[in-house]
Coordinates of C-alpha atoms in Angstrom, one line a residue:
X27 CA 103.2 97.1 77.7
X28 CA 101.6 94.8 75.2
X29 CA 104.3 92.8 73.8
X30 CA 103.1 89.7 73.2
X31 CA 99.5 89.6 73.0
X32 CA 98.1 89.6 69.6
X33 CA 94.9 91.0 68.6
X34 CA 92.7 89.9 65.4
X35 CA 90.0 92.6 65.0
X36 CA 87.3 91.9 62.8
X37 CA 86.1 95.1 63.2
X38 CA 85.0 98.1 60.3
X39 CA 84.9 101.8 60.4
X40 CA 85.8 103.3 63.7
X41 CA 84.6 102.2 67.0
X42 CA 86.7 98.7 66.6
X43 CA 89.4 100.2 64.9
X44 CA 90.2 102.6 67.6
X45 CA 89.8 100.1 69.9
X46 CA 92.7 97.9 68.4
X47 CA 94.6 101.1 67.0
X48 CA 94.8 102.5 71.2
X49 CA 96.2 98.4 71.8
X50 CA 98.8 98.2 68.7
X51 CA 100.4 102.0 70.0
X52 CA 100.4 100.1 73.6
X53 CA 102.9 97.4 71.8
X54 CA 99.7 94.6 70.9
X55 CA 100.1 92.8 67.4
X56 CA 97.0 93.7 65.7
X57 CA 95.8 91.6 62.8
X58 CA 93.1 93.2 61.0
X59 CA 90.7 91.7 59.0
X60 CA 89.4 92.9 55.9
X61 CA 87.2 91.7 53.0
X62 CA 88.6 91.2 49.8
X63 CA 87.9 94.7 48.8
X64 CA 88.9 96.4 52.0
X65 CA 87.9 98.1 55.3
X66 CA 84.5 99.8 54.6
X67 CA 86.1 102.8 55.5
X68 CA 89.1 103.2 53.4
X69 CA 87.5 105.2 50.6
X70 CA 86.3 108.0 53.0
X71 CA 88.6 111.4 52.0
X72 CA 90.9 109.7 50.2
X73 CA 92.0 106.7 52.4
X74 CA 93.6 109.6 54.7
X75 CA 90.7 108.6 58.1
X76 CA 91.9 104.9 58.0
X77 CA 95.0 105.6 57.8
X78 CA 94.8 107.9 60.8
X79 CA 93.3 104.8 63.3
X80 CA 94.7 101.9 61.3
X81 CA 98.4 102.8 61.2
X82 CA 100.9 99.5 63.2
X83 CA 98.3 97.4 62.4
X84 CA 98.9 93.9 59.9
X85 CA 96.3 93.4 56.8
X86 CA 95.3 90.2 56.1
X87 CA 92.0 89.9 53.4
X88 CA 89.4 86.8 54.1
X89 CA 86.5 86.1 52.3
X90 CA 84.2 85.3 55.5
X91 CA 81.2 84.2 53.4
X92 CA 83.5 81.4 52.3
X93 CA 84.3 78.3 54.3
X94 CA 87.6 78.8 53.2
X95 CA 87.7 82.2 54.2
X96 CA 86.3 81.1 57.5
X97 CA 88.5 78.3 58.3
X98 CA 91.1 80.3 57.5
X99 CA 90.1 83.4 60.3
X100 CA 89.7 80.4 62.7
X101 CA 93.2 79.3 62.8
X102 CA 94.3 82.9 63.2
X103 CA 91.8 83.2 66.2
X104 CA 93.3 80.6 67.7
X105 CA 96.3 81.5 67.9
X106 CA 95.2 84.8 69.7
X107 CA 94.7 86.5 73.2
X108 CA 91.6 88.9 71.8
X109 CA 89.4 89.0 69.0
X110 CA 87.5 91.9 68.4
X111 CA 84.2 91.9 66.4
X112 CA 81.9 94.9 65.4
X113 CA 78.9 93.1 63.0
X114 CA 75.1 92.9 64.1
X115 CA 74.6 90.6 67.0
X116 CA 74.0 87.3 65.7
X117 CA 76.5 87.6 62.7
X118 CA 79.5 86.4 63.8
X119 CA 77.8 83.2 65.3
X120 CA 76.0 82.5 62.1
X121 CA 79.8 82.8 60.5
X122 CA 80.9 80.0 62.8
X123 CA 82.9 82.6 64.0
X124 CA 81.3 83.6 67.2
X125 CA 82.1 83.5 71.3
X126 CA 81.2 79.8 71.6
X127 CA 82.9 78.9 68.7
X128 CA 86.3 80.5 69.4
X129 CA 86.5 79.4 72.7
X130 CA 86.2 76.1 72.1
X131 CA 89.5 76.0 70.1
X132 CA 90.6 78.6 72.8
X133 CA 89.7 78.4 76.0
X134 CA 91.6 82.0 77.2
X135 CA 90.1 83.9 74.5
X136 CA 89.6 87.2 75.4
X137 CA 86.5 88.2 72.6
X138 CA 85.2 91.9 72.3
X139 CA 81.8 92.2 70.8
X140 CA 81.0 96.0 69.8
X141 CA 77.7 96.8 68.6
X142 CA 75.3 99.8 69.5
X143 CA 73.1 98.5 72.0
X144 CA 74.2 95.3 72.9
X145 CA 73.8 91.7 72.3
X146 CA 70.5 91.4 73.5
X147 CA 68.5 94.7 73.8
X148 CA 65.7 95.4 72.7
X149 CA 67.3 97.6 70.2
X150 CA 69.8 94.9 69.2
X151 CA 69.4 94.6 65.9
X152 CA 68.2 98.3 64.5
X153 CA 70.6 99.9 62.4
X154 CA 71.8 103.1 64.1
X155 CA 75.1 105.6 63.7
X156 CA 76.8 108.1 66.0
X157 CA 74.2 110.8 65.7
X158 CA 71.2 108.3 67.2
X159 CA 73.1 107.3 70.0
X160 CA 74.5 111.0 70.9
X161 CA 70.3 111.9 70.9
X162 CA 69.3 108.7 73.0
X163 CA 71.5 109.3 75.3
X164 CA 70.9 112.9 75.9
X165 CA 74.1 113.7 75.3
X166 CA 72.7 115.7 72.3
X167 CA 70.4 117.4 73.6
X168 CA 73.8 119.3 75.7
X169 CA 75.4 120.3 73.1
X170 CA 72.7 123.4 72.4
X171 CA 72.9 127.1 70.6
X172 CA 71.4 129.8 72.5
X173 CA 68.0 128.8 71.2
X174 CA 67.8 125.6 72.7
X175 CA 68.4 123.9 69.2
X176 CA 70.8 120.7 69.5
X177 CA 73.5 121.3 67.3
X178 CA 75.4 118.7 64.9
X179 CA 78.7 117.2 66.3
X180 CA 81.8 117.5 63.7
X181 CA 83.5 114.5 65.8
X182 CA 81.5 111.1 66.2
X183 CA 81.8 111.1 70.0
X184 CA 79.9 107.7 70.4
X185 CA 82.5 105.9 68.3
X186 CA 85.3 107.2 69.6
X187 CA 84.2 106.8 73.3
X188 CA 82.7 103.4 72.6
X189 CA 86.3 102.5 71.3
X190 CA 88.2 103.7 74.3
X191 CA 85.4 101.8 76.8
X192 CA 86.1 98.3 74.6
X193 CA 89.4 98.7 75.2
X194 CA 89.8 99.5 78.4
X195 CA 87.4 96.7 79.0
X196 CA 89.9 94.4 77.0
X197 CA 92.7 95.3 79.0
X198 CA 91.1 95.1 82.3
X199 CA 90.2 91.2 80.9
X200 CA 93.6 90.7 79.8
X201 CA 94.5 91.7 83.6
X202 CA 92.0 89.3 85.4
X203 CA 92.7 86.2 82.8
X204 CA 96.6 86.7 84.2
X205 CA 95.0 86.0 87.8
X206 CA 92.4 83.5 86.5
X207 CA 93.3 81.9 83.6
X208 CA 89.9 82.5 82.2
X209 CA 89.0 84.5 79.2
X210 CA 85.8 86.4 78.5
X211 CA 83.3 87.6 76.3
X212 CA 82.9 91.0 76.4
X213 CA 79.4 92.7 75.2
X214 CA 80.9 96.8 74.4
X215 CA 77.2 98.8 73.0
X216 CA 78.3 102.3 71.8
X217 CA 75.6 104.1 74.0
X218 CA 77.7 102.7 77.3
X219 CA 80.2 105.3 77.5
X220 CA 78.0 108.2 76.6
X221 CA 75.4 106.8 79.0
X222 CA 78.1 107.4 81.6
X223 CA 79.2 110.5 80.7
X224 CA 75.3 111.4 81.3
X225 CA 75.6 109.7 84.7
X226 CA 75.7 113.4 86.7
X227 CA 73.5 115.3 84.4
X228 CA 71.0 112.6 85.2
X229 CA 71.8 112.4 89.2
X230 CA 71.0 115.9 89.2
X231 CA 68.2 116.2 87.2
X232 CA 66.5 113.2 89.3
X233 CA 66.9 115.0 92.5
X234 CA 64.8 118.1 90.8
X235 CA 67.7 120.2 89.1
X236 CA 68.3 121.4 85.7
X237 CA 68.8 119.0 82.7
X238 CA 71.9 121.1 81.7
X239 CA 74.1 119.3 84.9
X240 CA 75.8 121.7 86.7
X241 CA 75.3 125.7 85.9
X242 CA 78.8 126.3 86.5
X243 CA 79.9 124.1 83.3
X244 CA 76.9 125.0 81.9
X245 CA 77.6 128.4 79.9
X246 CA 75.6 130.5 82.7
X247 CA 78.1 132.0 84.4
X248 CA 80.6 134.8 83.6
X249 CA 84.1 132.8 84.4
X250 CA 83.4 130.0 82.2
X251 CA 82.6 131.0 79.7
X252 CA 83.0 131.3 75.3
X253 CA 83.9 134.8 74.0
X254 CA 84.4 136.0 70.6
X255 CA 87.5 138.3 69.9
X256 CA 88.0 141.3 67.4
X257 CA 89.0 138.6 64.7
X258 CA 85.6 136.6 65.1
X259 CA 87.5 133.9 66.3
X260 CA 87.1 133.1 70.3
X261 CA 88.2 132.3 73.8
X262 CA 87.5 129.9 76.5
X263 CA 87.8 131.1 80.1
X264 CA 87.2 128.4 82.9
X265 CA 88.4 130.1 85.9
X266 CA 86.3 128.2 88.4
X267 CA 88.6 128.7 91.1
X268 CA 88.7 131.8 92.6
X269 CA 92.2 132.4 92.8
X270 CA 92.2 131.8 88.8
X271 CA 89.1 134.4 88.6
X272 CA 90.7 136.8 90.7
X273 CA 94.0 137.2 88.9
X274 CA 92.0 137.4 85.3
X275 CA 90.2 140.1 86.9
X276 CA 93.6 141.7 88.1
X277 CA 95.6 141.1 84.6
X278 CA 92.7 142.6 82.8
X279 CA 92.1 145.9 84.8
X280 CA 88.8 145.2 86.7
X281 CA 89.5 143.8 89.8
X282 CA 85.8 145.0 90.8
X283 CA 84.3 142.2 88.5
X284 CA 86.0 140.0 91.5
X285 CA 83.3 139.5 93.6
X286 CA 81.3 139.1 90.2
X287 CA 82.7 135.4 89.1
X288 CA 79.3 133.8 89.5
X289 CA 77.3 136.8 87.8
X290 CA 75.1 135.4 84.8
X291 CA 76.5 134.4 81.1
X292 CA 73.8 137.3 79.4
X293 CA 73.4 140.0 77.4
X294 CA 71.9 142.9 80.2
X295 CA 74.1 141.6 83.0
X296 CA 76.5 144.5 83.6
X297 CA 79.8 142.0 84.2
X298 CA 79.1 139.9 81.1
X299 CA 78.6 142.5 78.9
X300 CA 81.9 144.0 79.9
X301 CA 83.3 140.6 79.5
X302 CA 81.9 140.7 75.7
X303 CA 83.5 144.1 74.7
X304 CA 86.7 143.1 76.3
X305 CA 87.3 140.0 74.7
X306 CA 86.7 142.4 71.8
X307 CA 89.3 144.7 71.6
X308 CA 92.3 142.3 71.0
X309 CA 92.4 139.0 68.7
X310 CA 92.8 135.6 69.0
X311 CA 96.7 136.0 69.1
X312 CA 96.9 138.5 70.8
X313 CA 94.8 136.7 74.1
X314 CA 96.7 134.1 73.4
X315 CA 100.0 135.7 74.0
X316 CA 98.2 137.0 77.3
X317 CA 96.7 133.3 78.1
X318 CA 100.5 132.2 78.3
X319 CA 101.8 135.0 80.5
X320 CA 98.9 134.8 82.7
X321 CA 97.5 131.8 84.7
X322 CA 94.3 132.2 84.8
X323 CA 92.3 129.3 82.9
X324 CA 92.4 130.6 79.6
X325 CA 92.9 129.3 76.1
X326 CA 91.8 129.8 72.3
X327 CA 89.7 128.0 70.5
X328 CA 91.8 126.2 68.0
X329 CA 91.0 124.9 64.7
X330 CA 92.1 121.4 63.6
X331 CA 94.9 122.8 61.7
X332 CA 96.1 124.8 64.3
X333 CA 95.7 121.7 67.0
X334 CA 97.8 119.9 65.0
X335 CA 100.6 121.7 64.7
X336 CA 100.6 122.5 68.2
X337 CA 101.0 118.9 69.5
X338 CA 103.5 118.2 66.4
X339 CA 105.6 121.1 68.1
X340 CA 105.6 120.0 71.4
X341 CA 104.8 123.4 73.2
X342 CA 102.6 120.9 75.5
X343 CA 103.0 117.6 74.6
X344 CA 104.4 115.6 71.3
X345 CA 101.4 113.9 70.3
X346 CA 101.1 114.4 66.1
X347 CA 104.0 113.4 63.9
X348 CA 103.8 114.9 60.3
X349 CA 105.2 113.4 57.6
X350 CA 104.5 113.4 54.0
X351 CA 102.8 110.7 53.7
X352 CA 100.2 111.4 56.5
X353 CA 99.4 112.7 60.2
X354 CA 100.1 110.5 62.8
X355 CA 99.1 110.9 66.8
X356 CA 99.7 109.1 69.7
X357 CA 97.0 107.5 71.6
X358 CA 98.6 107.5 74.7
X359 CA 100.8 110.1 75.2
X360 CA 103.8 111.2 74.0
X361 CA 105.5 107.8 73.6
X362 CA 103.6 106.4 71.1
X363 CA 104.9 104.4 68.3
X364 CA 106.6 107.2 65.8
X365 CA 108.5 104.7 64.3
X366 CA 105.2 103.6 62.0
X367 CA 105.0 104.8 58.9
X368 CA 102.4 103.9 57.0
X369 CA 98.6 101.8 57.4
X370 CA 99.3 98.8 56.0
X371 CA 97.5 97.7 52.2
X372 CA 94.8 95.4 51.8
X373 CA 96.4 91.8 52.4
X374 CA 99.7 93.0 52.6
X375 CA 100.2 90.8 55.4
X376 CA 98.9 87.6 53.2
X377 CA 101.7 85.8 54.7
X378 CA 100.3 85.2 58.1
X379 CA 98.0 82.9 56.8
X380 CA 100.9 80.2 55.7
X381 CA 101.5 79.3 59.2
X382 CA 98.2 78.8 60.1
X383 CA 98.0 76.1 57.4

């Protein structure tokens, strides 16, 4: 879908890199630049988490606090459609590097600027990771035990969403530059896309309801719900639809817990506490066998190791490739690009730079 445009992302850990890794698996020619020593994130467990968002990508090592350096990430600029850039605001300009200065050698640059709050907020330039933006935008405070007690993420949500929004940004300006000619400068803040995700919780809770969003999704009601089986491990039942409800009810032995679907998630509550001790009696394979043999919204709760093999078998879709040398998935579906092999080295890709000289 890409072929053609060519990407140079400036860009460190995740949020840029996903960004540009979701472009090169759409067929973009991404050109990554590192510092002489490498992507800050390459040393994180053992090189294997750049690997997994920096795979058909090229590796080309500047020294940006040298003209030379500079110069020489200049003449690669201009040769491209997008340049991607994840520093504190103001950096890149004081680089020579920035908006202004790329688009005067190229007037259809198309130049993404990530950063957590924007260019010119008034949190702009404090330092902040994934975990502060999750609790500003009261994303956070959703993801709660039983107590009320926020609890820690094991996936950096604000990264990963911030990458999808800057590119889906980038390609909706690579689409209107095909109309207009025009390129763009794009200001991406990591708190965007979680601040949209909160766009209902915080309709609702402005027009006098709960700060949970809706009660149905919420973990108080009985048919969508979390329970544990006999193994400790658990289940997640979203039958919302009564239909779906009705036939778990059915498969299960109580159809008189039909008229029940909207009885409350808690321990007293004669439904849910049925609910518990049945999940009970079987374990997590042995619902699962049942989950595929019945349609009725419900699926375990896989571990990472489990996931993966899943979507490298294909039951649902062929998403992860193993291979010895690492785990690769497809950012777009099933026809991603397989045929890569490996993230590139640190400069492998040194050669670029002769014919920009």
């Amino acid at each position: 879908m890409l072929h053609g445009i060519v990407v140079v992302d400036f860009s460190h850990y995740l949020p840029g890199p996903f960004a540009s890794w979701r472009l090169a698996q759409l067929g973009a020619e991404v050109i990554k630049i590192e510092p002489p020593s490498g992507d800050r994130l390459r040393p994180f467990a053992e090189g294997r988490l750049f690997a997994a968002y920096n795979v058909g990508k090229q590796s080309v090592a500047l020294d940006l606090k040298t003209e030379a350096g500079r110069e020489q990430a200049r003449r690669l600029a201009a040769r491209a459609d997008v340049v991607i850039e994840s520093f504190r605001p103001g950096v890149m300009a004081r680089l020579g590097l920035g908006y202004d200065d790329m688009c005067r050698m190229n007037e259809q640059i198309i130049y993404c600027s990530i950063s957590g709050f924007g260019q010119q907020s008034g949190r702009s330039l404090l330092g902040s990771h994934d975990l502060n933006y999750m609790a500003l935008s009261g994303l956070l405070a959703q993801l709660a035990d039983e107590r009320g007690r926020p609890v820690h993420p094991k996936v950096t949500l604000a990264d990963f969403i911030g990458g999808m929004a800057a590119a889906e940004r980038i390609l909706a300006a690579l689409f209107a530059r095909e109309r207009t000619g025009k390129g763009a400068h794009l200001d991406v803040s990591l708190v965007d896309g979680l601040t949209a995700m909160m766009a209902g919780h915080f309709a609702i809770e402005h027009g006098g309801g709960p700060k949970t969003g809706l009660s149905e999704l919420s973990g108080e009601v009985v048919c969508y719900q979390l329970y544990e089986t006999k193994d400790g491990r658990y289940m997640s039942l979203a039958a919302l639809e009564p239909h779906f409800w009705r036939r778990f009810c059915e498969a299960v032995g109580h159809p008189e817990w039909t008229e029940a679907q909207w009885a409350p998630a808690r321990p007293g509550e004669e439904v849910y506490d049925g609910l518990v001790a049945l999940f009970r009696e079987k374990t997590l394979s042995e619902w699962s066998a049942f989950a595929e043999t019945v349609d009725a919204c419900l699926a375990p709760v896989l571990e990472a190791d489990e996931a993966k093999r899943l979507f490298a078998g294909g039951q649902v879709r062929r998403l992860v490739a193993m291979q010895p040398d690492g785990v690769w998935t497809a950012a777009h579906g099933p026809d991603g690009r397989w045929d890569v092999e490996a993230p590139p080295k640190v400069n492998e890709h040194a050669y670029l730079l002769k014919g920009e000289e």
